[in-house]
Tab-separated table of C-alpha atoms and ligand atoms in Angstrom:
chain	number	residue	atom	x	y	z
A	1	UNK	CA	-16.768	-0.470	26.455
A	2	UNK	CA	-16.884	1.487	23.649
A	3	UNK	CA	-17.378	0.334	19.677
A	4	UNK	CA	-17.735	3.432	17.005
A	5	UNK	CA	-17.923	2.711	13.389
A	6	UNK	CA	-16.391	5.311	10.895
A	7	UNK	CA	-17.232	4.694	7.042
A	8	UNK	CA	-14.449	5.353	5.032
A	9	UNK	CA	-16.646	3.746	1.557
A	10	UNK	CA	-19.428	1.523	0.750
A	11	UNK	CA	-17.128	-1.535	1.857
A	12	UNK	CA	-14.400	-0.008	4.146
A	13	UNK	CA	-15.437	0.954	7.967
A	14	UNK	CA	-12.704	2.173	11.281
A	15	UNK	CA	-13.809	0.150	13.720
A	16	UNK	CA	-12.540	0.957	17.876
A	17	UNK	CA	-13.058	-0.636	21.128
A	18	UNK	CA	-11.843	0.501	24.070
A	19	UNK	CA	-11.496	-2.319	27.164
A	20	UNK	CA	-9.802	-2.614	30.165
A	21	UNK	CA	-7.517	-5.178	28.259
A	22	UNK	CA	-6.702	-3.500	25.137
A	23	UNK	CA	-7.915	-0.613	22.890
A	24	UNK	CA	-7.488	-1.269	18.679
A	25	UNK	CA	-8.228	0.381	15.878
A	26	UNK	CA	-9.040	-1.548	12.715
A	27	UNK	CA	-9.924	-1.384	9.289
A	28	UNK	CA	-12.471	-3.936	7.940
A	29	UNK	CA	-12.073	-3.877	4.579
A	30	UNK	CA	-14.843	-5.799	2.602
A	31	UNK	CA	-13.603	-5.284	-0.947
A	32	UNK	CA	-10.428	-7.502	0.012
A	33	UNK	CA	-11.952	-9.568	2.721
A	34	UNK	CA	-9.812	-8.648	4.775
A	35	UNK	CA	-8.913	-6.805	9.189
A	36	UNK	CA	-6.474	-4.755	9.400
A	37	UNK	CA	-5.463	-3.945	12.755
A	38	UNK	CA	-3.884	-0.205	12.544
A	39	UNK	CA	-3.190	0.761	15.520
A	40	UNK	CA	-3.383	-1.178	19.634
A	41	UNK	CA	-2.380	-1.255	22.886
A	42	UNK	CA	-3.206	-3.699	24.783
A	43	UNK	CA	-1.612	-5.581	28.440
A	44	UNK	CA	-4.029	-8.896	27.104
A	45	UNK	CA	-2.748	-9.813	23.573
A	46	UNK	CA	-5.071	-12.858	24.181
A	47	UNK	CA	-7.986	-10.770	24.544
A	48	UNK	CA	-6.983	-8.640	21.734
A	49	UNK	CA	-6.885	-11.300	19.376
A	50	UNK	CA	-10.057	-13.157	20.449
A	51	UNK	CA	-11.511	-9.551	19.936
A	52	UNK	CA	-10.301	-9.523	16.356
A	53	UNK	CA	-11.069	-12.947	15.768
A	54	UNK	CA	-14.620	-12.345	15.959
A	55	UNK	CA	-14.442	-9.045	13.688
A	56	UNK	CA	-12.922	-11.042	11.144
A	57	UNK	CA	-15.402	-13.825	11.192
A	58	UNK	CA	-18.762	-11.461	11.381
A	59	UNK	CA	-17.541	-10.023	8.798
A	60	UNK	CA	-16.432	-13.310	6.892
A	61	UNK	CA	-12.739	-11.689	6.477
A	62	UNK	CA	-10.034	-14.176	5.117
A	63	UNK	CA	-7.343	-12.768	6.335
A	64	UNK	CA	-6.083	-10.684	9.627
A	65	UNK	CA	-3.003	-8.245	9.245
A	66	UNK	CA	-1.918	-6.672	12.193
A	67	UNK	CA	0.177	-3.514	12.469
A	68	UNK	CA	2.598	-5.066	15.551
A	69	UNK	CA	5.195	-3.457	17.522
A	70	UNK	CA	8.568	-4.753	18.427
A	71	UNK	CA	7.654	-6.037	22.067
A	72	UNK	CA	4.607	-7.893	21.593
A	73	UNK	CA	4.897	-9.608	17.797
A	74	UNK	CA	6.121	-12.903	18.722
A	75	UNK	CA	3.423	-13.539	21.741
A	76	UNK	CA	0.827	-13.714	18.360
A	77	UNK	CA	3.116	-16.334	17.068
A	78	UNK	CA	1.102	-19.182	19.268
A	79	UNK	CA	-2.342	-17.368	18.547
A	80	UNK	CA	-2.111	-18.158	14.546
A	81	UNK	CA	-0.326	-15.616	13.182
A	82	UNK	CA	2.777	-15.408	11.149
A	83	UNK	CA	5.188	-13.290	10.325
A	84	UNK	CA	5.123	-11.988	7.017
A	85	UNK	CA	7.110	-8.357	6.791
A	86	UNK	CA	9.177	-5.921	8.349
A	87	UNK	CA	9.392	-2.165	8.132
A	88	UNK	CA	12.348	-0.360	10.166
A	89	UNK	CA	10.527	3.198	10.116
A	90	UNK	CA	7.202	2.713	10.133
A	91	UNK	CA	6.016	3.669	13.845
A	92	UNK	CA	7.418	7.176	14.062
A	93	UNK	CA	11.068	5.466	13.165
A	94	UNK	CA	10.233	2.258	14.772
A	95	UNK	CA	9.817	-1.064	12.847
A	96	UNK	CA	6.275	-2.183	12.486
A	97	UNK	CA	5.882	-6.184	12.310
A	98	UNK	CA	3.526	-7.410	9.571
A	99	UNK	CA	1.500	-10.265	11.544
A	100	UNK	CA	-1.028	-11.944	9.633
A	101	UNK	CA	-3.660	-14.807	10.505
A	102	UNK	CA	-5.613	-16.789	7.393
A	103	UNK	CA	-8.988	-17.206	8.417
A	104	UNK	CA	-9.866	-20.232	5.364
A	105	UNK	CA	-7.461	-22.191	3.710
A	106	UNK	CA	-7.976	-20.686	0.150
A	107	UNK	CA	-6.417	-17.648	0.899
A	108	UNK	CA	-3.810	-18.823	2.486
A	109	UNK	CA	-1.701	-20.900	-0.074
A	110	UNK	CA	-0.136	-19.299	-2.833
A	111	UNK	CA	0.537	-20.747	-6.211
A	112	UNK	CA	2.750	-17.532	-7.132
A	113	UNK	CA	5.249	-17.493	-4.805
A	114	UNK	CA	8.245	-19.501	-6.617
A	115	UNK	CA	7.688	-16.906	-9.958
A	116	UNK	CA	7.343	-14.112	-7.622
A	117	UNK	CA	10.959	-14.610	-5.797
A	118	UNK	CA	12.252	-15.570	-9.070
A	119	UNK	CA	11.642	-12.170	-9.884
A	120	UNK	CA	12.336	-10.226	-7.304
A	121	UNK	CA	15.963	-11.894	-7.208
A	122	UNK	CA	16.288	-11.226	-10.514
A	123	UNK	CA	15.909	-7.473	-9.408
A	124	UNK	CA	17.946	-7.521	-6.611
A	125	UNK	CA	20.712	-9.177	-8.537
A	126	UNK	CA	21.704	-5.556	-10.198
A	127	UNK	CA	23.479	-3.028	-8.580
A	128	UNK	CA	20.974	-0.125	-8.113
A	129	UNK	CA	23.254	2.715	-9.546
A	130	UNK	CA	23.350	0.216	-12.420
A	131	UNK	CA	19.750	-0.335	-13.278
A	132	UNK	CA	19.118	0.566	-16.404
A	133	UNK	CA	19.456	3.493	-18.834
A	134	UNK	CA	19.900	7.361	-17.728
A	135	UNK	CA	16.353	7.862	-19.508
A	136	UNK	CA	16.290	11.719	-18.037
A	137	UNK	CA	16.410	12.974	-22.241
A	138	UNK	CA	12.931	11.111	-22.137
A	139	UNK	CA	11.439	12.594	-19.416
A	140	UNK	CA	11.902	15.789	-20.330
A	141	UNK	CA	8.425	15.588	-22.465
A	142	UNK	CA	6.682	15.060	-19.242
A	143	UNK	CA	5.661	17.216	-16.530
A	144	UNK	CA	4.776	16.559	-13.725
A	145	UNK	CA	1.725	18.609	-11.648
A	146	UNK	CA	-0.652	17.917	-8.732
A	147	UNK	CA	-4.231	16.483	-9.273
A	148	UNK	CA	-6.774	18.735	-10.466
A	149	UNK	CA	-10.867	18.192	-10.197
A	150	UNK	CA	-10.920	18.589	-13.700
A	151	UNK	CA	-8.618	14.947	-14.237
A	152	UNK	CA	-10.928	13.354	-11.935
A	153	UNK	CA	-13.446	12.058	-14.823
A	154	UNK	CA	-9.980	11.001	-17.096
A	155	UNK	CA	-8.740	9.715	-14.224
A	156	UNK	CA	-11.400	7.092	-13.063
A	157	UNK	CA	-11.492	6.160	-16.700
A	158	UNK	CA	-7.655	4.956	-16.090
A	159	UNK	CA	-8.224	3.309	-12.841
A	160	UNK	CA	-11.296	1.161	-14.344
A	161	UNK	CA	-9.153	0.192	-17.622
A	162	UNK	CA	-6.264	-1.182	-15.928
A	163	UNK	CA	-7.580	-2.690	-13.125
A	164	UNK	CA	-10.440	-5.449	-13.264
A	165	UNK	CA	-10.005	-4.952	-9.637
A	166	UNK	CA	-9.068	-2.279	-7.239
A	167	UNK	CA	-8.617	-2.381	-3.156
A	168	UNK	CA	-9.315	1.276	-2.582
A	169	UNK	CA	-12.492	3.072	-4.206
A	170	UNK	CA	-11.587	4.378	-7.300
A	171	UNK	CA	-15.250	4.063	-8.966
A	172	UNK	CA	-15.835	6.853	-6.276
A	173	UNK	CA	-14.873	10.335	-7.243
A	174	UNK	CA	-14.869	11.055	-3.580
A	175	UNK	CA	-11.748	8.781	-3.118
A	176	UNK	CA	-10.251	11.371	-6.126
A	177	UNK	CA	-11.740	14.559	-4.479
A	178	UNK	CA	-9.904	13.532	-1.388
A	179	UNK	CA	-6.321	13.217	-3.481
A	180	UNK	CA	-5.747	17.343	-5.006
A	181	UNK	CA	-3.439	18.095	-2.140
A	182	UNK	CA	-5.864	20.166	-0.025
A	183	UNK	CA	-6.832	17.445	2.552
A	184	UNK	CA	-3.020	16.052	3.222
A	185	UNK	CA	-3.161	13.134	0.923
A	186	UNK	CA	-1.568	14.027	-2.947
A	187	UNK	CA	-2.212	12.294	-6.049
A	188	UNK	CA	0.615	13.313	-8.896
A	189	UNK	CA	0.230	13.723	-12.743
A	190	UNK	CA	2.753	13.215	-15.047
A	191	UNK	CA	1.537	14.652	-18.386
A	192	UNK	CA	2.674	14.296	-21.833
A	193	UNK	CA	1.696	17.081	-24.948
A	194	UNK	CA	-1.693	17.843	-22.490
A	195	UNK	CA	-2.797	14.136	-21.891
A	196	UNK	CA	-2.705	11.838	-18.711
A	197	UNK	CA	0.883	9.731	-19.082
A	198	UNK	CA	0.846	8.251	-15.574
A	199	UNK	CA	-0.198	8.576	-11.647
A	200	UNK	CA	1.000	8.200	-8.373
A	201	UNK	CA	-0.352	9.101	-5.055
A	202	UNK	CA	0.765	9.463	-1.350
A	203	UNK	CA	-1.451	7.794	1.734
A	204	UNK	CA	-0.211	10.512	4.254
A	205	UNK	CA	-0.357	8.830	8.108
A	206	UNK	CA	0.716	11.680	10.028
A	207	UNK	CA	0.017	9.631	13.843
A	208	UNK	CA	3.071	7.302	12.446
A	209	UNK	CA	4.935	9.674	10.516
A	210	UNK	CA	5.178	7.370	7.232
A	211	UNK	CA	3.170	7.586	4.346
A	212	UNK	CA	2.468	4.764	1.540
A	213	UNK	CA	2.915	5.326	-2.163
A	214	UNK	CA	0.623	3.802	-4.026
A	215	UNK	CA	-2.262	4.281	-6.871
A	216	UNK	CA	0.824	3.914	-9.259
A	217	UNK	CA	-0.050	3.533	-12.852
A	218	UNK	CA	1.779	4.361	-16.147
A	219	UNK	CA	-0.296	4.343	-19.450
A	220	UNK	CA	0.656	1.268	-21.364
A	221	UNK	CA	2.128	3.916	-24.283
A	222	UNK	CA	3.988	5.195	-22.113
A	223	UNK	CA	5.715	2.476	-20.028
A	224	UNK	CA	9.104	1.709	-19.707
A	225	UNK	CA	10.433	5.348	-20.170
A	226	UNK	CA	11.045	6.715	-16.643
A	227	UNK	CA	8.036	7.874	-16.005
A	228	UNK	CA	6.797	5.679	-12.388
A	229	UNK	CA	10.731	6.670	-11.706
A	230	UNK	CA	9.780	10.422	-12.300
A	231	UNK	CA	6.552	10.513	-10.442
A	232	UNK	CA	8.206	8.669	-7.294
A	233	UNK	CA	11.111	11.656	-7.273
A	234	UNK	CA	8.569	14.521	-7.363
A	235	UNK	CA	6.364	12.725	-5.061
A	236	UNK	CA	9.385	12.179	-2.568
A	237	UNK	CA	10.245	15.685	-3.024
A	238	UNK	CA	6.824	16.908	-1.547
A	239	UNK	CA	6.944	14.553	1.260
A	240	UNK	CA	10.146	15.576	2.263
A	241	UNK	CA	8.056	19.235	3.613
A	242	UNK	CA	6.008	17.158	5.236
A	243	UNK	CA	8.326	16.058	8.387
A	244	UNK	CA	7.757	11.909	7.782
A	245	UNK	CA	10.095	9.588	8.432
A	246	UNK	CA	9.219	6.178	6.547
A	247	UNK	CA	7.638	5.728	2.828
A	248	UNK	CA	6.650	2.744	1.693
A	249	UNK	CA	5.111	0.772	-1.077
A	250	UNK	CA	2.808	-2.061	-1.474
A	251	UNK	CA	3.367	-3.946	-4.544
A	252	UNK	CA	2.156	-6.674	-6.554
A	253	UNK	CA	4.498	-9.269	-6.501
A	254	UNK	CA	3.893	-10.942	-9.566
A	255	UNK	CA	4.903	-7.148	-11.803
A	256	UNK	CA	8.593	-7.029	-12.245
A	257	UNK	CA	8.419	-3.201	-13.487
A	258	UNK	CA	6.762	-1.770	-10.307
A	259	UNK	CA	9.524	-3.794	-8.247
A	260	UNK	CA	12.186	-2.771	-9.805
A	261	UNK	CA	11.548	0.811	-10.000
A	262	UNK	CA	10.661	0.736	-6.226
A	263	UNK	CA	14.364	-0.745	-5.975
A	264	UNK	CA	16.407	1.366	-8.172
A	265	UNK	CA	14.620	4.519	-6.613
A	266	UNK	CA	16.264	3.265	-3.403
A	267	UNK	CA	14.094	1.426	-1.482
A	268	UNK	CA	14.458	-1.876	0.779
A	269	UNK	CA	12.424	-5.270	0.273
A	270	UNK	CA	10.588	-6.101	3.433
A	271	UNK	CA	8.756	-9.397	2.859
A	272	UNK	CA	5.550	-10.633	1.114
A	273	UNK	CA	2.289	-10.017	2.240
A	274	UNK	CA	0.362	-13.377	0.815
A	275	UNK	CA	-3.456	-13.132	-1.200
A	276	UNK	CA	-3.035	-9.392	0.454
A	277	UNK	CA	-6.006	-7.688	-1.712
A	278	UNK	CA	-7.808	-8.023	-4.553
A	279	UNK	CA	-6.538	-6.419	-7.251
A	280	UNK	CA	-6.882	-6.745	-11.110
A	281	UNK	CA	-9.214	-9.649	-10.834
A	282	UNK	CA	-7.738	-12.013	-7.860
A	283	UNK	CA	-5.957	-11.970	-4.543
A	284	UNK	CA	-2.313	-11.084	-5.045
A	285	UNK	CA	0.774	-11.400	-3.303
A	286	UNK	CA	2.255	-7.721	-2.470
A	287	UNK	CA	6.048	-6.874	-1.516
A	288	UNK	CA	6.834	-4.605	0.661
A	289	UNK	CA	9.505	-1.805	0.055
A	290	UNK	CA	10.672	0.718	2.798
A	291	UNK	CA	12.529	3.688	2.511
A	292	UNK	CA	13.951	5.944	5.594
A	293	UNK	CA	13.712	9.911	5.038
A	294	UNK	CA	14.778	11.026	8.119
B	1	COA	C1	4.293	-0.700	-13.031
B	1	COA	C2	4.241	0.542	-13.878
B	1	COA	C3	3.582	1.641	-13.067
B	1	COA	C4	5.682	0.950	-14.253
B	1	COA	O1	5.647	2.211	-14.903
B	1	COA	P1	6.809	2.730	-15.905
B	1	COA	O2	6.595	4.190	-16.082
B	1	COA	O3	6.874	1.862	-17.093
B	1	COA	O4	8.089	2.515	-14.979
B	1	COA	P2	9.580	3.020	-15.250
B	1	COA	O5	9.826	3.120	-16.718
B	1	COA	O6	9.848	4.237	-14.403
B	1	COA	O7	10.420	1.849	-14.612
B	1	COA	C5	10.144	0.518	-14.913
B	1	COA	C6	11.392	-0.280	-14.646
B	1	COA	O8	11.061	-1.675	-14.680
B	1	COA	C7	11.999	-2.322	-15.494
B	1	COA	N1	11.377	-3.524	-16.028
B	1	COA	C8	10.408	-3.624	-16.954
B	1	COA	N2	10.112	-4.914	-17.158
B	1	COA	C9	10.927	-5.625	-16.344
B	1	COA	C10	11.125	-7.017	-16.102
B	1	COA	N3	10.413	-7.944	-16.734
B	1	COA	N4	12.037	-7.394	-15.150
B	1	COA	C11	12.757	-6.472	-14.490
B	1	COA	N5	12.628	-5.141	-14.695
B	1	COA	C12	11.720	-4.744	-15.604
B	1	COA	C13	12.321	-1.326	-16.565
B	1	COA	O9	13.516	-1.671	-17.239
B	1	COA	C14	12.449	-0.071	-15.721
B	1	COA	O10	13.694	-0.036	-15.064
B	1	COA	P3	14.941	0.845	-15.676
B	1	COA	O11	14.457	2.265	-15.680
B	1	COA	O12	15.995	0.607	-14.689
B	1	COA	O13	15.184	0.306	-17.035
B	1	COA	C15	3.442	0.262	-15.183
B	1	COA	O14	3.988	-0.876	-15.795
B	1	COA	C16	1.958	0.028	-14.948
B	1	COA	O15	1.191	0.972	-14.892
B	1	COA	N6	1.524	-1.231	-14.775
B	1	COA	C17	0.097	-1.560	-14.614
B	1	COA	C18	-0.479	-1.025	-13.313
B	1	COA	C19	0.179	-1.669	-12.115
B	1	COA	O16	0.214	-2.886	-11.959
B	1	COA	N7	0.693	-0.815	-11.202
B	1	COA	C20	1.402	-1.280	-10.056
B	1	COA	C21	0.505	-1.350	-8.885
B	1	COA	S1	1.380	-1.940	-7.448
């Protein structure tokens, strides 16, 4: 048997275990109270999940996600879990199943939910070559540029203003240092007359071939004008050298402007992952949105 810890942060460790019934990879994520399970094999799933069950409670998690492929999903079904989301692409062009098991009862209901499909019907309603204005005569005040070390400082400064709450460590300039492009993972700029107008970055998983867009933030000023839509085409653009086959996007549920942009930029809904993370000050409900680039 064999159990190495990785930190990624102060709150975030890779935990494996190899044994003759399974091998896993998972993420125990402390700032969202939460296992994710990233990457198994295993010929027990029993022994898997008892394995994870005990993670999750020593470390007082209140939720389990796991990362399931197509042939073994359903045998969690009896164990606890439930399905909660779909990608087609996600495993080097194979779907990925969204499993998830609530560990206490408070994170498991969700007082959202009702609002949050109201919304995201409301978006799916319109046609996407429909969706709103051609605002390209806007955008052409912005440009759009990788991450430099000198944002970092401005950059944090954003991050802490807009979100009460983050899931990934952006009071760490590390977690910033780790985004200018030279380690694989990109964070994008748009800029407007010199200052900061919006972000976007790119979690690069080159094992799966897919990579998550996320980090996305326009400046309130600066909202509504194209500019999340902007970011997401330069951003795509750069992936496409990068061989991938599945984006995706994690987003709060409960913020019709990140939804719809994710849809009119041409990507497909893929479920609800319930009190997913903590983010701006509670657990919230996160959609998921696919795209295939292959
Ligand atoms: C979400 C956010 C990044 C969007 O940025 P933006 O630059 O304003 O986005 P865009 O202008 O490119 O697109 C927003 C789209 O949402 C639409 N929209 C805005 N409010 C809407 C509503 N209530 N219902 C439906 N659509 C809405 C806009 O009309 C626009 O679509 P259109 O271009 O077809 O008209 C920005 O609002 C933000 O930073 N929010 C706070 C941080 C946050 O929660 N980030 C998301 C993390 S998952």
């Amino acid at each position: 048997m064999i159990e190495e810890k990785g930190i990624f942060d102060r709150e975030t460790s890779l935990v494996k275990m190899n044994t003759d019934e399974f091998a896993v990879e998972a993420v125990n994520d402390c700032r969202s109270r939460r296992i994710r399970v990233v990457d198994y094999q295993a010929c027990d799933i029993g022994a898997l999940a008892n394995y994870i069950e005990i993670l999750g409670s020593k470390s007082q998690a209140g939720k389990i996600i796991v990362y399931s492929h197509r042939n073994d999903w359903q045998k969690f079904l009896s164990l606890g879990y439930r399905l909660e989301g779909v990608m087609n692409t996600y495993f080097r062009g194979d779907p990925v199943y969204l499993i998830s098991r609530f560990l206490c009862s408070d994170r498991f209901g969700s007082e959202h939910l009702v609002n949050e499909d109201l919304i995201l019907k409301r978006i799916l309603q319109r046609k996407r070559s429909c969706v709103g204005a051609d605002k390209s005569s806007n955008c052409k005040n912005y440009s759009i540029r990788i991450l430099k070390d000198d944002d970092i400082n401005t950059v944090m400064d954003i991050f802490r203003d807009v979100f009460v709450t983050y899931p990934s460590p952006v009071e760490e300039r590390r977690y910033f240092e780790e985004l200018t492009g030279r380690e694989g993972n990109i964070m994008l700029i748009a800029e407007y007359k010199s200052e900061i107008a919006g972000i976007i970055s790119a979690d690069i998983d080159n094992r799966h071939l897919s990579a998550e867009l996320t980090d996305c933030v326009t400046l309130p000023e600066h909202r509504g004008r194209g500019v999340m839509a902007m970011l997401i085409d330069h951003l795509e653009q750069k992936l496409a050298q990068r061989k991938l086959i599945c984006l995706y996007s994690l987003t709060r549920a409960g913020i019709p402007p990140i939804n719809a942009v994710m849809y009119k930029k041409g990507y497909t809904y893929g479920g609800r992952l319930i009190n997913n993370c903590d983010i701006g000050g509670r657990y919230e409900n996160m959609n998921i949105w696919e795209k295939s680039i292959k």
